[in-house]
Coordinates of C-alpha atoms in Angstrom, one line a residue:
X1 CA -6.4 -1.8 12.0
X2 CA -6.2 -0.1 8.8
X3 CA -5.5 -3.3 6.9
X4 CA -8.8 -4.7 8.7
X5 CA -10.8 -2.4 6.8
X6 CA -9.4 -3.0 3.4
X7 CA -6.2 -0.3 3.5
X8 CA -2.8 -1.5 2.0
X9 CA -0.4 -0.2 4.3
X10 CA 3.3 0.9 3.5
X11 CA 5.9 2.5 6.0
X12 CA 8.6 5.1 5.0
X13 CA 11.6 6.1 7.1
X14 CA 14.9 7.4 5.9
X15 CA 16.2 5.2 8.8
X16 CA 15.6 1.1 8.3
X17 CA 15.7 0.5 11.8
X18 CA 12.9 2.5 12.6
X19 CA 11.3 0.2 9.6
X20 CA 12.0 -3.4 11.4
X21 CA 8.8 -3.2 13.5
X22 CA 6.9 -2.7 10.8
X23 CA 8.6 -5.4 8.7
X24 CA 7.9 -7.7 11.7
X25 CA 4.5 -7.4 11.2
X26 CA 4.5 -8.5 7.3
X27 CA 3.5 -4.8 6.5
X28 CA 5.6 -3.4 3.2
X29 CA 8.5 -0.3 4.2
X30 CA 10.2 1.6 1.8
X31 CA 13.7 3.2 3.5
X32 CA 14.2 6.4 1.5
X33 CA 13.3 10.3 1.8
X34 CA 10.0 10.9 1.9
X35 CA 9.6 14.0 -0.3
X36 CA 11.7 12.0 -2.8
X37 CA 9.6 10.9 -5.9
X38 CA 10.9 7.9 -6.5
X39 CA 10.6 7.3 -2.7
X40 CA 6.4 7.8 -3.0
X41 CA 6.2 5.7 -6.0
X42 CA 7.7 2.7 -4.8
X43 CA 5.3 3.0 -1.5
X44 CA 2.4 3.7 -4.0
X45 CA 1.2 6.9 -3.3
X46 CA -0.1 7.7 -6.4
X47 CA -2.6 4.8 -5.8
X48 CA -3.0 5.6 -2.0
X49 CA -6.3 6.6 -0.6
X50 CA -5.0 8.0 2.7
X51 CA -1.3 8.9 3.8
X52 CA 0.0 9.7 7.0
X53 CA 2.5 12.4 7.7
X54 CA 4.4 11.8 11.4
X55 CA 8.0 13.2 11.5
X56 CA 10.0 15.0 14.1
X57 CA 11.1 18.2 12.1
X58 CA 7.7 20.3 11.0
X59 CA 9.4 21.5 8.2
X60 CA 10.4 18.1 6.7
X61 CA 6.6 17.1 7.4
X62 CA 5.7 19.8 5.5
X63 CA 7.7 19.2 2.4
X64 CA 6.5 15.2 2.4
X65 CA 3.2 16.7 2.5
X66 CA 3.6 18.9 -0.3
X67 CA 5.6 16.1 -2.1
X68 CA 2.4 13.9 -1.5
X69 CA -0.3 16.1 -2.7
X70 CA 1.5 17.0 -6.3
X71 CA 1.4 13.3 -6.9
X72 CA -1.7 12.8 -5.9
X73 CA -4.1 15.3 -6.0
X74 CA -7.4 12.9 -4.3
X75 CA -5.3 11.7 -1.2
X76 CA -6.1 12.5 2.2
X77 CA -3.1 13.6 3.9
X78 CA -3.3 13.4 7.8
X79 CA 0.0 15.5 9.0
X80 CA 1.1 15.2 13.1
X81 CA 3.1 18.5 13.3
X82 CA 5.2 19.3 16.2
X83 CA 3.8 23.2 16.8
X84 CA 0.7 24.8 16.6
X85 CA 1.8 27.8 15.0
X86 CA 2.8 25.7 11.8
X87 CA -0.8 24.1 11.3
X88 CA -1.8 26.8 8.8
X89 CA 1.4 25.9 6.5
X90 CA 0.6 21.9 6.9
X91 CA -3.0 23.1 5.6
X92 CA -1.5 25.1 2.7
X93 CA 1.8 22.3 1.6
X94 CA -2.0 20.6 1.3
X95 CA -3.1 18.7 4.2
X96 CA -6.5 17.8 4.9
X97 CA -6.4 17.1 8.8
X98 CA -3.3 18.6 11.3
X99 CA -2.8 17.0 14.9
X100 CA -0.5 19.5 16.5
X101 CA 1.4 17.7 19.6
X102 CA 1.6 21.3 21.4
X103 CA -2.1 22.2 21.2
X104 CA -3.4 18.4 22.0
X105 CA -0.9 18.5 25.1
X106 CA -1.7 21.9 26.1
X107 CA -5.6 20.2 26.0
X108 CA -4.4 17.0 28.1
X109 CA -2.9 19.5 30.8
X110 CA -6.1 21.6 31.1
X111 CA -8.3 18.3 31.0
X112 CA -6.2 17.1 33.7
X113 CA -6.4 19.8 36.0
X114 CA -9.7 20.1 36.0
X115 CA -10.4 16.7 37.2

């Protein structure tokens, strides 16, 4: 979908396997450490309009985002974090839009129930 509307997409994982699905699909993957420099450059984050933050470990999320924003300052950086309670420090590493999984399941359970 992103490509549709005129996005170059690019895929980093520290793990190639996770990356194969992504390669089956003719989109570009670097396997490297997101918070690593070198790592962002060769995905092209420096030219990147949007980036997309979505790792298990809120602290690691947090660094990548922070990694992210110092090299590029006008990127919107959309971060899926774990807890609710670490939104605020997605926000501050410079995050400009936070989807906790706790609070949006703790919505899906209330929604549910009052069906």
């Amino acid at each position: 979908r992103m490509e549709t509307l005129g996005h170059e997409i690019c895929a980093i994982d520290i793990n190639p396997l996770n990356l194969q699905a992504f390669n089956q699909f003719g989109i570009p993957t670097v396997t490297g450490d997101a918070e690593a420099p070198e790592v962002l450059t060769s995905a092209g984050v420096h030219r990147a309009q949007i980036a997309i933050v979505c790792v298990p470990v809120d602290e690691v999320a947090q660094r990548a985002t922070r990694a992210i924003r110092k090299m590029n300052r006008d990127i919107r950086i959309v971060v899926r974090c774990r807890y609710a309670r670490n939104a605020d420090e997605m926000r501050k590493a410079g995050a400009d839009f936070v989807f906790s999984e706790e609070a949006y399941a703790a919505i899906e359970l209330v929604r549910m129930v009052d069906e």
